[in-house]
CSV table of C-alpha atoms (C1' of nucleotides) in Angstrom, one decimal:
chain,number,residue,atom,x,y,z
A,1,MET,CA,-139.8,-34.8,-15.5
A,2,MET,CA,-137.3,-33.7,-18.1
A,3,SER,CA,-135.9,-35.6,-21.0
A,4,CYS,CA,-132.4,-35.3,-22.4
A,5,ALA,CA,-131.5,-33.9,-25.8
A,6,GLN,CA,-131.3,-37.2,-27.4
A,7,THR,CA,-134.8,-38.2,-26.4
A,8,LYS,CA,-136.1,-34.9,-27.6
A,9,GLU,CA,-134.4,-35.4,-30.9
A,10,PHE,CA,-135.8,-38.9,-31.0
A,11,ILE,CA,-139.3,-37.6,-30.7
A,12,ALA,CA,-138.8,-34.7,-33.1
A,13,SER,CA,-137.6,-37.1,-35.8
A,14,SER,CA,-140.1,-39.8,-35.2
A,15,LEU,CA,-142.9,-40.5,-37.8
A,16,TRP,CA,-145.5,-38.8,-35.6
A,17,GLY,CA,-143.2,-36.1,-34.1
A,18,ARG,CA,-142.5,-34.7,-37.5
A,19,GLY,CA,-146.2,-33.9,-38.0
A,20,LEU,CA,-146.6,-31.8,-34.9
A,21,THR,CA,-146.5,-28.1,-34.7
A,22,GLY,CA,-143.6,-26.4,-32.9
A,23,GLU,CA,-145.7,-25.8,-29.9
A,24,GLU,CA,-147.1,-29.3,-29.8
A,25,LEU,CA,-143.7,-30.8,-30.2
A,26,GLN,CA,-142.3,-28.7,-27.4
A,27,ARG,CA,-145.0,-29.6,-25.0
A,28,VAL,CA,-144.6,-33.3,-25.7
A,29,GLN,CA,-140.8,-33.1,-25.3
A,30,SER,CA,-141.1,-31.4,-22.0
A,31,GLU,CA,-143.6,-33.9,-20.6
A,32,THR,CA,-141.8,-37.0,-21.8
A,33,SER,CA,-139.3,-38.6,-19.5
A,34,GLU,CA,-136.6,-41.1,-20.1
A,35,LEU,CA,-135.9,-44.5,-18.7
A,36,THR,CA,-132.8,-46.7,-19.0
A,37,VAL,CA,-133.2,-50.4,-18.3
A,38,GLN,CA,-130.5,-53.0,-18.1
A,39,ALA,CA,-130.7,-56.4,-20.0
A,40,GLY,CA,-133.2,-58.7,-18.2
A,41,GLN,CA,-134.9,-55.9,-16.3
A,42,THR,CA,-138.7,-55.4,-16.7
A,43,VAL,CA,-139.9,-52.1,-18.2
A,44,CYS,CA,-143.5,-52.7,-17.0
A,45,HIS,CA,-145.3,-55.6,-15.4
A,46,ARG,CA,-148.5,-57.2,-16.4
A,47,GLY,CA,-151.4,-55.9,-14.3
A,48,MET,CA,-149.9,-52.4,-13.7
A,49,LEU,CA,-151.7,-49.2,-14.7
A,50,SER,CA,-150.9,-48.1,-18.2
A,51,GLU,CA,-149.4,-44.7,-17.4
A,52,TYR,CA,-147.2,-44.3,-20.4
A,53,TRP,CA,-146.8,-44.8,-24.1
A,54,TYR,CA,-143.3,-46.1,-24.8
A,55,GLY,CA,-140.7,-45.4,-27.5
A,56,VAL,CA,-137.5,-47.4,-27.9
A,57,VAL,CA,-134.8,-44.8,-28.3
A,58,ASP,CA,-132.1,-47.4,-28.2
A,59,GLY,CA,-131.9,-51.1,-27.5
A,60,LEU,CA,-134.3,-54.0,-27.8
A,61,VAL,CA,-137.3,-55.0,-25.6
A,62,LYS,CA,-139.8,-57.8,-25.8
A,63,VAL,CA,-143.5,-58.1,-25.0
A,64,SER,CA,-143.8,-61.4,-23.2
A,65,ASN,CA,-145.8,-63.6,-21.0
A,66,VAL,CA,-145.1,-66.4,-18.6
A,67,THR,CA,-147.5,-69.3,-18.7
A,68,ARG,CA,-148.9,-71.0,-15.7
A,69,ALA,CA,-146.4,-73.7,-16.3
A,70,GLY,CA,-143.6,-71.2,-16.0
A,71,ARG,CA,-142.7,-71.2,-19.7
A,72,THR,CA,-141.7,-67.9,-21.3
A,73,THR,CA,-143.5,-66.9,-24.5
A,74,SER,CA,-142.7,-63.7,-26.4
A,75,LEU,CA,-145.2,-62.0,-28.6
A,76,ILE,CA,-143.1,-59.3,-30.3
A,77,GLY,CA,-139.7,-57.8,-30.1
A,78,ILE,CA,-139.4,-54.1,-30.4
A,79,PRO,CA,-136.1,-52.6,-31.6
A,80,ALA,CA,-135.0,-49.0,-31.7
A,81,GLY,CA,-137.5,-46.6,-33.4
A,82,GLY,CA,-140.5,-48.6,-32.3
A,83,TRP,CA,-143.4,-47.4,-30.2
A,84,PHE,CA,-145.6,-49.7,-28.1
A,85,GLY,CA,-148.2,-49.7,-25.4
A,86,GLU,CA,-150.8,-47.5,-27.2
A,87,GLY,CA,-153.4,-50.3,-27.1
A,88,SER,CA,-153.7,-50.3,-23.3
A,89,VAL,CA,-153.3,-46.5,-23.0
A,90,LEU,CA,-156.1,-46.1,-25.5
A,91,LYS,CA,-158.4,-48.4,-23.5
A,92,ASN,CA,-157.1,-47.2,-20.2
A,93,GLU,CA,-156.8,-50.8,-19.2
A,94,LEU,CA,-154.2,-52.7,-17.1
A,95,ARG,CA,-151.0,-53.8,-18.9
A,96,PRO,CA,-151.8,-57.2,-20.4
A,97,TYR,CA,-148.2,-58.3,-20.7
A,98,ASP,CA,-144.7,-57.9,-19.3
A,99,VAL,CA,-142.2,-55.8,-21.2
A,100,VAL,CA,-138.6,-56.9,-20.6
A,101,ALA,CA,-135.4,-55.5,-22.0
A,102,LEU,CA,-133.3,-57.9,-24.0
A,103,ARG,CA,-130.2,-55.7,-23.8
A,104,THR,CA,-129.5,-52.3,-22.2
A,105,SER,CA,-132.2,-50.1,-23.6
A,106,ARG,CA,-133.2,-46.4,-23.4
A,107,LEU,CA,-136.9,-45.6,-23.5
A,108,ALA,CA,-139.0,-42.5,-24.0
A,109,LEU,CA,-142.0,-42.4,-21.7
A,110,VAL,CA,-144.9,-40.3,-23.0
A,111,PRO,CA,-147.5,-39.9,-20.2
A,112,ALA,CA,-151.0,-41.2,-20.9
A,113,THR,CA,-152.4,-37.7,-20.4
A,114,THR,CA,-150.0,-36.3,-23.1
A,115,PHE,CA,-151.0,-39.2,-25.4
A,116,HIS,CA,-154.7,-38.5,-25.0
A,117,TRP,CA,-154.1,-34.8,-25.5
A,118,LEU,CA,-152.3,-35.4,-28.8
A,119,LEU,CA,-155.2,-37.7,-29.8
A,120,GLY,CA,-157.6,-34.9,-29.3
A,121,THR,CA,-155.4,-32.2,-30.8
A,122,SER,CA,-153.3,-33.3,-33.7
A,123,PHE,CA,-154.6,-34.6,-36.9
A,124,PRO,CA,-151.2,-35.9,-38.0
A,125,PHE,CA,-150.8,-37.8,-34.8
A,126,ASN,CA,-154.2,-39.5,-35.4
A,127,ARG,CA,-153.1,-40.4,-38.8
A,128,PHE,CA,-149.9,-41.9,-37.4
A,129,LEU,CA,-151.8,-43.9,-34.9
A,130,ILE,CA,-154.1,-45.4,-37.5
A,131,ASP,CA,-151.1,-46.4,-39.6
A,132,GLN,CA,-149.4,-47.8,-36.5
A,133,LEU,CA,-152.4,-49.9,-35.5
A,134,ASN,CA,-152.9,-51.0,-39.1
A,135,ALA,CA,-149.3,-52.1,-39.4
A,136,ARG,CA,-149.5,-54.0,-36.1
A,137,LEU,CA,-152.6,-55.8,-37.2
A,138,ALA,CA,-150.9,-56.7,-40.5
A,139,GLN,CA,-147.9,-57.9,-38.6
A,140,PHE,CA,-150.0,-60.5,-36.7
A,141,VAL,CA,-152.2,-61.5,-39.6
A,142,ILE,CA,-149.2,-62.1,-41.8
A,143,ARG,CA,-147.4,-64.0,-39.1
A,144,LEU,CA,-150.4,-66.3,-38.5
A,145,GLU,CA,-150.7,-66.9,-42.3
A,146,HIS,CA,-147.0,-67.5,-42.5
A,147,PHE,CA,-147.0,-69.8,-39.5
A,148,ARG,CA,-149.7,-71.9,-41.0
A,149,SER,CA,-148.3,-72.2,-44.5
A,150,SER,CA,-144.6,-72.3,-44.0
A,151,THR,CA,-141.9,-74.5,-42.7
A,152,PRO,CA,-140.4,-74.0,-39.2
A,153,GLU,CA,-137.2,-72.7,-40.6
A,154,ARG,CA,-138.8,-70.1,-42.8
A,155,HIS,CA,-141.0,-69.1,-39.8
A,156,VAL,CA,-137.9,-68.4,-37.8
A,157,ALA,CA,-136.5,-66.3,-40.6
A,158,HIS,CA,-139.8,-64.4,-40.9
A,159,CYS,CA,-139.8,-63.6,-37.2
A,160,LEU,CA,-136.3,-62.2,-37.6
A,161,ALA,CA,-137.3,-60.2,-40.6
A,162,GLU,CA,-140.2,-58.7,-38.6
A,163,LEU,CA,-137.7,-56.8,-36.5
A,164,PHE,CA,-136.8,-54.9,-39.7
A,165,ASN,CA,-140.2,-53.6,-40.4
A,166,THR,CA,-139.4,-50.1,-41.7
A,167,GLN,CA,-142.8,-48.7,-40.7
A,168,LEU,CA,-142.9,-50.0,-37.2
A,169,TYR,CA,-139.2,-49.8,-36.4
A,170,PRO,CA,-137.5,-47.1,-38.5
A,171,GLY,CA,-134.3,-47.1,-36.4
A,172,THR,CA,-133.3,-50.8,-36.5
A,173,ALA,CA,-129.6,-51.3,-37.0
A,174,THR,CA,-128.2,-54.3,-38.9
A,175,ARG,CA,-126.6,-55.6,-35.7
A,176,LEU,CA,-129.1,-57.3,-33.4
A,177,GLN,CA,-128.0,-58.0,-29.9
A,178,ILE,CA,-130.2,-61.0,-29.1
A,179,SER,CA,-129.4,-64.6,-28.1
A,180,GLN,CA,-130.6,-67.7,-29.8
A,181,GLU,CA,-132.8,-68.5,-26.8
A,182,GLU,CA,-134.6,-65.2,-27.1
A,183,VAL,CA,-135.1,-65.7,-30.9
A,184,ALA,CA,-136.7,-69.0,-29.9
A,185,PHE,CA,-139.0,-67.3,-27.5
A,186,LEU,CA,-140.0,-64.8,-30.1
A,187,ALA,CA,-140.6,-67.4,-32.8
A,188,GLY,CA,-142.3,-69.8,-30.4
A,189,VAL,CA,-140.0,-72.6,-31.5
A,190,SER,CA,-137.1,-74.6,-29.9
A,191,ARG,CA,-133.7,-73.2,-29.6
A,192,GLN,CA,-132.3,-76.1,-31.6
A,193,LEU,CA,-134.4,-75.1,-34.6
A,194,VAL,CA,-133.2,-71.5,-34.2
A,195,CYS,CA,-129.6,-72.8,-34.1
A,196,ARG,CA,-130.1,-74.8,-37.3
A,197,THR,CA,-131.8,-72.0,-39.0
A,198,LEU,CA,-129.1,-69.5,-38.2
A,199,HIS,CA,-126.5,-71.9,-39.6
A,200,ARG,CA,-128.5,-72.1,-42.8
A,201,LEU,CA,-128.9,-68.4,-43.1
A,202,GLU,CA,-125.2,-67.9,-42.4
A,203,GLU,CA,-124.3,-70.4,-45.1
A,204,ALA,CA,-126.5,-68.5,-47.5
A,205,GLY,CA,-124.7,-65.3,-46.6
A,206,VAL,CA,-127.9,-63.7,-45.2
A,207,LEU,CA,-126.4,-63.0,-41.8
A,208,GLN,CA,-123.5,-63.5,-39.5
A,209,SER,CA,-124.1,-65.2,-36.1
A,210,SER,CA,-121.8,-64.5,-33.2
A,211,TYR,CA,-121.9,-64.8,-29.4
A,212,GLY,CA,-125.0,-62.9,-28.2
A,213,SER,CA,-125.7,-61.1,-31.4
A,214,LEU,CA,-126.7,-61.3,-35.1
A,215,ARG,CA,-125.5,-59.2,-38.0
A,216,ILE,CA,-127.9,-59.0,-40.9
A,217,LEU,CA,-126.0,-58.8,-44.1
A,218,ASP,CA,-128.9,-58.9,-46.6
A,219,ILE,CA,-132.4,-58.1,-45.3
A,220,GLN,CA,-133.9,-58.7,-48.8
A,221,ALA,CA,-132.4,-62.1,-48.8
A,222,LEU,CA,-133.7,-62.8,-45.3
A,223,ARG,CA,-137.2,-61.8,-46.4
A,224,ALA,CA,-136.9,-63.9,-49.6
A,225,PHE,CA,-135.7,-66.9,-47.5
A,226,ALA,CA,-138.8,-66.5,-45.2
A,227,SER,CA,-141.2,-66.5,-48.1
A,228,GLU,CA,-139.8,-69.2,-50.3
A,229,GLY,CA,-142.5,-71.3,-51.8
A,230,ASP,CA,-145.2,-68.9,-50.6
A,231,SER,CA,-147.3,-69.5,-53.7
A,232,ASP,CA,-149.0,-72.6,-52.3
B,1,DT,C1',-101.4,-57.7,-18.0
B,2,DC,C1',-102.4,-62.4,-17.2
B,3,DA,C1',-104.6,-66.5,-15.0
B,4,DT,C1',-108.7,-68.3,-12.7
B,5,DT,C1',-113.4,-68.7,-12.2
B,6,DA,C1',-118.4,-68.2,-12.9
B,7,DA,C1',-122.0,-67.2,-15.9
B,8,DA,C1',-124.0,-66.9,-20.3
B,9,DT,C1',-124.5,-68.7,-24.8
B,10,DT,C1',-123.9,-71.9,-28.4
B,11,DG,C1',-123.4,-76.7,-30.6
B,12,DT,C1',-125.0,-81.2,-30.6
B,13,DT,C1',-127.5,-85.4,-29.6
C,1,DA,C1',-134.4,-82.0,-22.4
C,2,DA,C1',-129.7,-82.8,-21.3
C,3,DC,C1',-124.9,-82.2,-21.8
C,4,DA,C1',-120.5,-80.6,-23.6
C,5,DA,C1',-117.9,-76.8,-25.6
C,6,DT,C1',-117.1,-72.1,-26.2
C,7,DT,C1',-117.2,-67.1,-25.2
C,8,DT,C1',-117.5,-63.4,-22.2
C,9,DA,C1',-117.1,-60.8,-17.9
C,10,DA,C1',-115.4,-60.4,-13.3
C,11,DT,C1',-111.9,-61.0,-10.0
C,12,DG,C1',-107.5,-60.8,-8.0
C,13,DA,C1',-102.5,-61.5,-8.1
DNA sequence: TCATTAAATTGTT
DNA sequence: AACAATTTAATGA
């Protein structure tokens, strides 16, 4: 398997790739493959072997689940610059969730063997992984706290702001190609609420909503909107 | 290039 | 949850 120049550059400039030695980087680059998925296509299914650690070179994917009743629930959205799947690769367990592309996306596939080799070889990689797991933990703890103490509208704003976590997703652009329905799946709320919230945010000049996409105009204002009245 | 149609997405109750 | 309105993409003249 050979990856193209852009994927190699993506790895080299990633938070963990920067810490590798030249030889380590070269080995990872040569062992990493690339996958392009169209919107709606599944990257990996629940129950499959965890053969890769994934990086989002470009696009947007979601980690989701379908309930027994057939309802879709999303856990997280992962935009460009994000890495995911390390949990199951670390434990060598079957994939616990589906990963689906929300728009055409290009992924970097680091084989599990390469991942484990890095784990046993590179100190900077281990440091990155601790930071990554810590950031992921914080993401869910903060979301839970926020979900319990905030209004539905602020919760939606918070879930949008999550996609702009600079540590987890260094490459996120201000334009987000995502439908209101998918935002609703991510936030675990109704589409109507998402619709209303987007109108509020648009009135406040925080973002621009258009057919199939959002443009964030002021990420600070989005975060501020999400945490209004947090002191209680 | 333009008109027609289907599909996706949004707006509203 | 349902329905109407709007936008986009695809098709063919």
